[in-house]
XYZ file of C-alpha atoms in Angstrom:
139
model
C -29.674 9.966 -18.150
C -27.558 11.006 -15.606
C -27.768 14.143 -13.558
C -24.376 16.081 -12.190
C -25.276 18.016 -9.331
C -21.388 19.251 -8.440
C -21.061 22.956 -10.084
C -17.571 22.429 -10.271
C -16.931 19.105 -11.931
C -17.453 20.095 -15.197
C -14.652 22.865 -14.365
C -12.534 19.929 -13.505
C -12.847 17.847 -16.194
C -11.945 21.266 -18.657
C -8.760 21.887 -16.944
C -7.997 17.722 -17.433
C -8.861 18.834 -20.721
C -7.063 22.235 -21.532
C -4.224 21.440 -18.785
C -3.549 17.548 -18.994
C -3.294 17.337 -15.832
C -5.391 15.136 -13.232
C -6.176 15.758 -9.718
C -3.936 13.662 -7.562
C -5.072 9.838 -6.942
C -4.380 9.012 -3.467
C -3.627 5.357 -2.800
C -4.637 5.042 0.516
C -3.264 2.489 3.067
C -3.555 1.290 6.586
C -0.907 -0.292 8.215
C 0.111 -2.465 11.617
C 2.256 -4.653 13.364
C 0.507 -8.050 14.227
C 2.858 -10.406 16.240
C 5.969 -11.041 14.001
C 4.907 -9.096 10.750
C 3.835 -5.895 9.401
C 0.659 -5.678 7.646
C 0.121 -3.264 5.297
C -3.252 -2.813 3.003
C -3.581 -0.690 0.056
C -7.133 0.476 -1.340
C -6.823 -0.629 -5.214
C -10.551 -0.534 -6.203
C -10.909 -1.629 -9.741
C -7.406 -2.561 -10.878
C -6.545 -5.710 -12.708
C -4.011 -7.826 -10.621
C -1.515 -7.855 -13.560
C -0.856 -4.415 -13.771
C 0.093 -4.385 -9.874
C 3.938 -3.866 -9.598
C 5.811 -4.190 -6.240
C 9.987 -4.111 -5.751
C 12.359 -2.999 -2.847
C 15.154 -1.234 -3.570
C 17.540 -0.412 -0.198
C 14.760 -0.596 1.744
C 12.290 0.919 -0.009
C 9.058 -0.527 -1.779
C 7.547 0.781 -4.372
C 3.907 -0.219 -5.182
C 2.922 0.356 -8.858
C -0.843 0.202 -9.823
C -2.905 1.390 -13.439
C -6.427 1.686 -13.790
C -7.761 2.205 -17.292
C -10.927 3.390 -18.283
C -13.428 1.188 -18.806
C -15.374 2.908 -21.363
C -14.449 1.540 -24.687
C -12.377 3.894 -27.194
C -14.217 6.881 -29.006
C -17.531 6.334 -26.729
C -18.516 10.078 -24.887
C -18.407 10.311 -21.347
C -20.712 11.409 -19.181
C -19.078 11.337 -15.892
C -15.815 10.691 -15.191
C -15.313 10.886 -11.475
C -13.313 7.535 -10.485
C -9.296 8.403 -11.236
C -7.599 6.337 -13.341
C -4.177 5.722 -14.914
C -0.579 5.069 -13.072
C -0.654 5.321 -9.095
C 2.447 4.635 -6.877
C 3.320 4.493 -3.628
C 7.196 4.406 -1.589
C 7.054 3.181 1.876
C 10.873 3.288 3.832
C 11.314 0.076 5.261
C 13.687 0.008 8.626
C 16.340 -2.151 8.886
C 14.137 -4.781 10.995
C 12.108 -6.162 8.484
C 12.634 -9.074 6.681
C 12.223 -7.864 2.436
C 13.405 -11.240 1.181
C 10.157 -12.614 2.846
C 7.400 -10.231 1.711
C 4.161 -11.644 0.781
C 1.629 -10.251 -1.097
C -2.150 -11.004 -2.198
C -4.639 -9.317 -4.047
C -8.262 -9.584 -2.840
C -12.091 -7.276 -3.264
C -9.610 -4.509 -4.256
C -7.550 -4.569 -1.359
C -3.841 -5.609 -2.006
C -2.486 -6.630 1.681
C 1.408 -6.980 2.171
C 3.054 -9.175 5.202
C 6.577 -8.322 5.899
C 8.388 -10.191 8.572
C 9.895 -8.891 11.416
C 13.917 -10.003 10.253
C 15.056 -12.870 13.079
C 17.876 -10.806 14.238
C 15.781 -7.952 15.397
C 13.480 -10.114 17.095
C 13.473 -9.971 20.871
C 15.635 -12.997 22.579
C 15.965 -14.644 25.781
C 19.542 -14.404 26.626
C 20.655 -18.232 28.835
C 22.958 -16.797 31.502
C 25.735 -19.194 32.767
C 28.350 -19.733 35.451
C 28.902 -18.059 38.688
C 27.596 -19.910 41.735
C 24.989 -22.560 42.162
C 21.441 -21.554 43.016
C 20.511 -21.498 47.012
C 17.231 -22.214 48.593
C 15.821 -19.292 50.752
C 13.974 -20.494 53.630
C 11.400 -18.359 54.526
């Protein structure tokens, strides 16, 4: 059997109840630029690949994500502490990145995103021509 120790759980899981309402599932995320791309990880514990949905729109991405219970339907539970149903997530994209090239992988309930830094807003070593020709300096 197993023992709740948090006085207020069970106060929670009434107002899911009464209120149908859930306490707010954060889906957490780190992010960075390596190099060329920006990396960007999502924590996705427990959610089955397929129901991971990611589009841009203008420069926005939207990350969609369901976890469903895993206790079968009708059976009583006990504790109910790990959130599930529908969790999304918008992140603004600038105008620098690449969206045509986004990658994505699923892995240990982590789903990691590579975005390109777009070739045009890469840095670039401008060739400078004409005027004189170069001169040694003697020193």
């Amino acid at each position: 059997m197993l023992m709740r120790t948090d006085p207020f759980r069970e106060f929670d899981r009434l107002t899911q109840q009464v209120f149908g309402a859930a306490r707010p599932a954060a889906m957490q995320m780190d992010a960075y630029r390596a190099g060329d791309d920006f990396v960007v990880h999502f924590d996705l514990p427990g959610i089955d690949p397929e129901t991971i949905a990611l589009d841009v729109e203008r420069n926005v991405l939207n990350v969609h994500a369901e976890r469903r219970s895993p206790a079968p339907e009708g059976a009583e539970m006990i504790v109910s502490e790990r959130p599930t149903g529908a969790f999304t997530r918008q992140l603004f994209l600038g105008e620098t990145l690449d969206t045509e090239r986004i990658d994505a992988s699923y892995d240990a309930g982590v789903l990691t995103l590579r975005i390109p830094v777009a070739e045009q807003a890469k840095p670039r070593r401008i060739q400078i021509t004409g005027g004189s020709k170069p001169r040694q300096l003697n020193g």
